[in-house]
Structures are given as C-alpha cells and as structure tokens.
PDB file of C-alpha atoms in Angstrom:
ATOM      1  CA  UNK A   1      50.540  26.182   4.533  1.00  0.00           C
ATOM      2  CA  UNK A   2      54.125  26.600   4.988  1.00  0.00           C
ATOM      3  CA  UNK A   3      55.651  25.181   8.347  1.00  0.00           C
ATOM      4  CA  UNK A   4      58.153  27.331  10.090  1.00  0.00           C
ATOM      5  CA  UNK A   5      61.431  25.463   9.993  1.00  0.00           C
ATOM      6  CA  UNK A   6      62.522  24.062  13.511  1.00  0.00           C
ATOM      7  CA  UNK A   7      65.798  26.267  13.714  1.00  0.00           C
ATOM      8  CA  UNK A   8      63.616  29.280  13.009  1.00  0.00           C
ATOM      9  CA  UNK A   9      61.332  28.446  15.805  1.00  0.00           C
ATOM     10  CA  UNK A  10      64.144  27.786  18.128  1.00  0.00           C
ATOM     11  CA  UNK A  11      65.867  31.199  17.224  1.00  0.00           C
ATOM     12  CA  UNK A  12      62.671  33.017  17.922  1.00  0.00           C
ATOM     13  CA  UNK A  13      62.412  31.432  21.466  1.00  0.00           C
ATOM     14  CA  UNK A  14      66.164  31.959  22.066  1.00  0.00           C
ATOM     15  CA  UNK A  15      65.463  35.727  21.388  1.00  0.00           C
ATOM     16  CA  UNK A  16      63.391  35.905  24.711  1.00  0.00           C
ATOM     17  CA  UNK A  17      65.597  36.194  27.731  1.00  0.00           C
ATOM     18  CA  UNK A  18      65.719  32.977  29.848  1.00  0.00           C
ATOM     19  CA  UNK A  19      64.824  35.047  32.888  1.00  0.00           C
ATOM     20  CA  UNK A  20      61.761  36.381  31.144  1.00  0.00           C
ATOM     21  CA  UNK A  21      60.727  32.850  30.119  1.00  0.00           C
ATOM     22  CA  UNK A  22      61.206  31.652  33.683  1.00  0.00           C
ATOM     23  CA  UNK A  23      59.019  34.595  34.974  1.00  0.00           C
ATOM     24  CA  UNK A  24      56.183  33.473  32.607  1.00  0.00           C
ATOM     25  CA  UNK A  25      56.291  29.861  33.654  1.00  0.00           C
ATOM     26  CA  UNK A  26      56.805  30.815  37.569  1.00  0.00           C
ATOM     27  CA  UNK A  27      53.860  33.151  37.462  1.00  0.00           C
ATOM     28  CA  UNK A  28      51.637  30.596  35.874  1.00  0.00           C
ATOM     29  CA  UNK A  29      51.095  32.701  32.760  1.00  0.00           C
ATOM     30  CA  UNK A  30      51.021  31.299  29.350  1.00  0.00           C
ATOM     31  CA  UNK A  31      52.636  31.109  25.982  1.00  0.00           C
ATOM     32  CA  UNK A  32      50.414  31.591  22.964  1.00  0.00           C
ATOM     33  CA  UNK A  33      51.200  30.529  19.358  1.00  0.00           C
ATOM     34  CA  UNK A  34      48.785  32.623  17.229  1.00  0.00           C
ATOM     35  CA  UNK A  35      49.232  30.603  14.074  1.00  0.00           C
ATOM     36  CA  UNK A  36      50.072  27.020  14.471  1.00  0.00           C
ATOM     37  CA  UNK A  37      50.592  24.650  11.540  1.00  0.00           C
ATOM     38  CA  UNK A  38      52.202  21.553  13.003  1.00  0.00           C
ATOM     39  CA  UNK A  39      52.891  22.496  16.576  1.00  0.00           C
ATOM     40  CA  UNK A  40      56.303  23.698  15.672  1.00  0.00           C
ATOM     41  CA  UNK A  41      56.289  26.517  18.051  1.00  0.00           C
ATOM     42  CA  UNK A  42      54.883  24.526  20.891  1.00  0.00           C
ATOM     43  CA  UNK A  43      57.752  21.932  20.380  1.00  0.00           C
ATOM     44  CA  UNK A  44      60.320  24.869  20.506  1.00  0.00           C
ATOM     45  CA  UNK A  45      58.736  26.264  23.711  1.00  0.00           C
ATOM     46  CA  UNK A  46      58.643  22.769  25.229  1.00  0.00           C
ATOM     47  CA  UNK A  47      62.387  22.156  24.402  1.00  0.00           C
ATOM     48  CA  UNK A  48      63.487  25.601  25.734  1.00  0.00           C
ATOM     49  CA  UNK A  49      61.674  24.965  28.996  1.00  0.00           C
ATOM     50  CA  UNK A  50      63.085  21.607  29.393  1.00  0.00           C
ATOM     51  CA  UNK A  51      66.614  22.928  28.796  1.00  0.00           C
ATOM     52  CA  UNK A  52      65.861  25.597  31.378  1.00  0.00           C
ATOM     53  CA  UNK A  53      65.220  22.726  33.898  1.00  0.00           C
ATOM     54  CA  UNK A  54      61.402  22.452  33.915  1.00  0.00           C
ATOM     55  CA  UNK A  55      59.853  19.069  33.904  1.00  0.00           C
ATOM     56  CA  UNK A  56      57.307  17.669  31.680  1.00  0.00           C
ATOM     57  CA  UNK A  57      54.345  17.902  34.022  1.00  0.00           C
ATOM     58  CA  UNK A  58      55.021  21.544  34.751  1.00  0.00           C
ATOM     59  CA  UNK A  59      54.835  22.269  31.099  1.00  0.00           C
ATOM     60  CA  UNK A  60      51.446  20.493  30.484  1.00  0.00           C
ATOM     61  CA  UNK A  61      49.492  23.517  30.355  1.00  0.00           C
ATOM     62  CA  UNK A  62      52.032  26.332  29.538  1.00  0.00           C
ATOM     63  CA  UNK A  63      51.414  26.647  25.945  1.00  0.00           C
ATOM     64  CA  UNK A  64      48.265  27.327  23.832  1.00  0.00           C
ATOM     65  CA  UNK A  65      47.966  27.103  20.036  1.00  0.00           C
ATOM     66  CA  UNK A  66      45.573  28.720  17.491  1.00  0.00           C
ATOM     67  CA  UNK A  67      45.891  26.601  14.435  1.00  0.00           C
ATOM     68  CA  UNK A  68      45.572  28.118  10.944  1.00  0.00           C
ATOM     69  CA  UNK A  69      42.985  25.503   9.650  1.00  0.00           C
ATOM     70  CA  UNK A  70      41.404  22.220  10.656  1.00  0.00           C
ATOM     71  CA  UNK A  71      44.066  20.240   9.076  1.00  0.00           C
ATOM     72  CA  UNK A  72      46.820  22.098  11.115  1.00  0.00           C
ATOM     73  CA  UNK A  73      44.759  21.401  14.152  1.00  0.00           C
ATOM     74  CA  UNK A  74      45.450  17.713  13.713  1.00  0.00           C
ATOM     75  CA  UNK A  75      49.043  18.013  13.096  1.00  0.00           C
ATOM     76  CA  UNK A  76      49.317  20.259  16.146  1.00  0.00           C
ATOM     77  CA  UNK A  77      47.264  17.958  18.399  1.00  0.00           C
ATOM     78  CA  UNK A  78      49.575  15.077  17.446  1.00  0.00           C
ATOM     79  CA  UNK A  79      52.789  16.958  18.516  1.00  0.00           C
ATOM     80  CA  UNK A  80      50.818  18.086  21.886  1.00  0.00           C
ATOM     81  CA  UNK A  81      50.061  14.240  22.430  1.00  0.00           C
ATOM     82  CA  UNK A  82      53.642  13.275  21.875  1.00  0.00           C
ATOM     83  CA  UNK A  83      54.870  15.867  24.245  1.00  0.00           C
ATOM     84  CA  UNK A  84      52.334  15.193  26.787  1.00  0.00           C
ATOM     85  CA  UNK A  85      50.867  18.705  26.436  1.00  0.00           C
ATOM     86  CA  UNK A  86      47.105  19.499  27.101  1.00  0.00           C
ATOM     87  CA  UNK A  87      45.289  19.166  23.957  1.00  0.00           C
ATOM     88  CA  UNK A  88      42.427  21.198  25.436  1.00  0.00           C
ATOM     89  CA  UNK A  89      44.957  24.193  24.946  1.00  0.00           C
ATOM     90  CA  UNK A  90      44.489  24.064  21.241  1.00  0.00           C
ATOM     91  CA  UNK A  91      41.683  26.123  19.688  1.00  0.00           C
ATOM     92  CA  UNK A  92      39.218  23.668  17.797  1.00  0.00           C
ATOM     93  CA  UNK A  93      36.203  26.040  17.233  1.00  0.00           C
ATOM     94  CA  UNK A  94      38.086  28.761  15.452  1.00  0.00           C
ATOM     95  CA  UNK A  95      41.273  29.335  13.391  1.00  0.00           C
ATOM     96  CA  UNK A  96      43.833  32.117  13.145  1.00  0.00           C
ATOM     97  CA  UNK A  97      41.850  33.533  10.158  1.00  0.00           C
ATOM     98  CA  UNK A  98      38.606  33.517  12.436  1.00  0.00           C
ATOM     99  CA  UNK A  99      40.407  36.326  14.657  1.00  0.00           C
ATOM    100  CA  UNK A 100      40.190  38.668  11.426  1.00  0.00           C
ATOM    101  CA  UNK A 101      36.343  38.307  11.373  1.00  0.00           C
ATOM    102  CA  UNK A 102      35.629  39.702  14.814  1.00  0.00           C
ATOM    103  CA  UNK A 103      34.545  43.350  14.081  1.00  0.00           C
ATOM    104  CA  UNK A 104      33.382  46.216  15.950  1.00  0.00           C
ATOM    105  CA  UNK A 105      30.357  48.314  15.034  1.00  0.00           C
ATOM    106  CA  UNK A 106      32.273  50.207  12.431  1.00  0.00           C
ATOM    107  CA  UNK A 107      33.268  46.970  10.663  1.00  0.00           C
ATOM    108  CA  UNK A 108      37.095  47.215  11.943  1.00  0.00           C
ATOM    109  CA  UNK A 109      38.833  44.343  13.445  1.00  0.00           C
ATOM    110  CA  UNK A 110      37.973  44.383  17.108  1.00  0.00           C
ATOM    111  CA  UNK A 111      41.266  43.755  18.761  1.00  0.00           C
ATOM    112  CA  UNK A 112      40.165  44.326  22.348  1.00  0.00           C
ATOM    113  CA  UNK A 113      37.276  41.870  21.960  1.00  0.00           C
ATOM    114  CA  UNK A 114      39.522  39.412  20.429  1.00  0.00           C
ATOM    115  CA  UNK A 115      42.069  39.569  23.336  1.00  0.00           C
ATOM    116  CA  UNK A 116      39.080  39.187  25.840  1.00  0.00           C
ATOM    117  CA  UNK A 117      37.661  36.211  23.997  1.00  0.00           C
ATOM    118  CA  UNK A 118      41.157  34.568  23.880  1.00  0.00           C
ATOM    119  CA  UNK A 119      41.990  35.355  27.725  1.00  0.00           C
ATOM    120  CA  UNK A 120      38.754  33.456  28.933  1.00  0.00           C
ATOM    121  CA  UNK A 121      39.560  31.292  31.737  1.00  0.00           C
ATOM    122  CA  UNK A 122      37.979  28.161  30.321  1.00  0.00           C
ATOM    123  CA  UNK A 123      39.213  25.199  28.224  1.00  0.00           C
ATOM    124  CA  UNK A 124      40.764  26.776  25.033  1.00  0.00           C
ATOM    125  CA  UNK A 125      39.172  24.235  22.808  1.00  0.00           C
ATOM    126  CA  UNK A 126      35.601  25.480  23.965  1.00  0.00           C
ATOM    127  CA  UNK A 127      36.101  29.002  23.131  1.00  0.00           C
ATOM    128  CA  UNK A 128      34.398  30.548  20.001  1.00  0.00           C
ATOM    129  CA  UNK A 129      34.534  33.897  18.540  1.00  0.00           C
ATOM    130  CA  UNK A 130      31.010  34.549  19.405  1.00  0.00           C
ATOM    131  CA  UNK A 131      31.277  33.870  23.033  1.00  0.00           C
ATOM    132  CA  UNK A 132      29.733  36.430  25.440  1.00  0.00           C
ATOM    133  CA  UNK A 133      32.446  38.085  27.575  1.00  0.00           C
ATOM    134  CA  UNK A 134      31.342  38.934  31.239  1.00  0.00           C
ATOM    135  CA  UNK A 135      33.244  41.696  32.882  1.00  0.00           C
ATOM    136  CA  UNK A 136      35.148  40.635  35.938  1.00  0.00           C
ATOM    137  CA  UNK A 137      35.547  37.039  34.865  1.00  0.00           C
ATOM    138  CA  UNK A 138      38.925  35.395  35.582  1.00  0.00           C
ATOM    139  CA  UNK A 139      41.280  35.401  32.703  1.00  0.00           C
ATOM    140  CA  UNK A 140      44.440  33.683  31.281  1.00  0.00           C
ATOM    141  CA  UNK A 141      47.465  35.882  30.946  1.00  0.00           C
ATOM    142  CA  UNK A 142      49.475  35.347  27.654  1.00  0.00           C
ATOM    143  CA  UNK A 143      52.881  36.934  28.613  1.00  0.00           C
ATOM    144  CA  UNK A 144      54.433  35.514  25.096  1.00  0.00           C
ATOM    145  CA  UNK A 145      52.560  35.586  21.847  1.00  0.00           C
ATOM    146  CA  UNK A 146      54.506  34.195  18.940  1.00  0.00           C
ATOM    147  CA  UNK A 147      54.082  32.471  15.741  1.00  0.00           C
ATOM    148  CA  UNK A 148      54.474  32.920  12.057  1.00  0.00           C
ATOM    149  CA  UNK A 149      50.903  34.075  10.944  1.00  0.00           C
ATOM    150  CA  UNK A 150      49.624  34.490   7.294  1.00  0.00           C
ATOM    151  CA  UNK A 151      51.100  37.443   5.524  1.00  0.00           C
ATOM    152  CA  UNK A 152      48.334  38.033   3.287  1.00  0.00           C
ATOM    153  CA  UNK A 153      44.785  36.950   2.169  1.00  0.00           C
ATOM    154  CA  UNK A 154      44.794  35.747  -1.449  1.00  0.00           C
ATOM    155  CA  UNK A 155      42.504  37.944  -3.462  1.00  0.00           C
ATOM    156  CA  UNK A 156      41.861  35.403  -6.265  1.00  0.00           C
ATOM    157  CA  UNK A 157      44.513  36.035  -8.798  1.00  0.00           C
ATOM    158  CA  UNK A 158      47.525  36.690  -6.718  1.00  0.00           C
ATOM    159  CA  UNK A 159      50.036  39.497  -7.160  1.00  0.00           C
ATOM    160  CA  UNK A 160      48.730  42.791  -6.296  1.00  0.00           C
ATOM    161  CA  UNK A 161      45.287  41.568  -5.535  1.00  0.00           C
ATOM    162  CA  UNK A 162      46.588  39.954  -2.343  1.00  0.00           C
ATOM    163  CA  UNK A 163      45.557  41.809   0.782  1.00  0.00           C
ATOM    164  CA  UNK A 164      48.040  42.038   3.542  1.00  0.00           C
ATOM    165  CA  UNK A 165      46.941  40.719   6.757  1.00  0.00           C
ATOM    166  CA  UNK A 166      49.998  39.957   8.965  1.00  0.00           C
ATOM    167  CA  UNK A 167      49.606  43.419  10.752  1.00  0.00           C
ATOM    168  CA  UNK A 168      46.451  42.179  12.167  1.00  0.00           C
ATOM    169  CA  UNK A 169      48.001  39.513  14.051  1.00  0.00           C
ATOM    170  CA  UNK A 170      50.659  41.918  15.263  1.00  0.00           C
ATOM    171  CA  UNK A 171      47.897  44.120  16.750  1.00  0.00           C
ATOM    172  CA  UNK A 172      46.029  41.000  18.248  1.00  0.00           C
ATOM    173  CA  UNK A 173      49.435  39.946  19.974  1.00  0.00           C
ATOM    174  CA  UNK A 174      49.809  43.681  21.304  1.00  0.00           C
ATOM    175  CA  UNK A 175      46.311  43.423  22.845  1.00  0.00           C
TER     176      UNK A 175
END
C-alpha cells in the first residue's frame, strides 16, 4: 500500500472552497475517505477544520474512513485515536476492495446499493456489505468523498493483465 503524501492530501482538501467545507460541518454532514491507508486524509481534513476555527470536539464525528485492508485499519485507528476522532467511524467489517464485490442481478457493481449501505445511520464499524437496507431509514450524508483509491487489481503477472478499478471508486463517490 502506498500512502498518499501529506502535502498531496492537504492540496486536495485545499481544492475545496472553505465556504463549502464550513457548510458540510455546519449541516452535520460528513467527509468520507474511501480508501484510507494511514489516516492521511482524516488528518488533512482535521487540520483544515482546525485552521477554519473548529474545535476538536466538533470534529469528533466529522470524518469516516474505509480502510484498504486490515493492516491499514490499524494505522488509521491509531491516527483517529491521536486526534481524538471517533474510531467507530472507521469501517472494520469491510475494506475499499469489498465495495467492488457488491453486485446487482446482472453481475455489475451495484453503486446505488453501495451508497445505501455506506449511508446507514448506524456505527460505521458495524456496517457490512451484506446488510439489509430498509426503505425510509435515516441516513448519513457524505458531502465530501475523497481519497486515493487503488488504481488497478493485479491480474497475477502485472503489466497488461492488471485490471483498472479506479473508475469504480469514482462511481461510488458520485452515488
């Protein structure tokens, strides 16, 4: 796993207008890192909100992370603990790659179902990709989805056998 450098994370957050970031926070909506490796985007979001004048307590539940693996979950959890963020907002029962396994009846990735699963109003660390979604349930709104998701799925020997997957994360973010 390659961790996105801190300055790149900061640059990506800085591309979002401050007024828009304030609107996310003030509305109670959330930020989602769709492919966390070491809490690098959670840290960048935290630092940006601190610079905008928000206090640590207000930021406790502002950011959610989907780790790319069990190992990256542990790195992300450590950063959340250091910053005083709610570790229940880190997915622990699925990874970024799990999103690509949610299929519709035609065998295609079911982006709408993924969005519905992620937006459940329950502790993020209790969500699975097999949860039953009930129409009309309260949802969590992710106004900002960011991250540096995997670009390809290794096909065994590398090179031209590697299947591109980045576009699937973009589609999930759009949903």
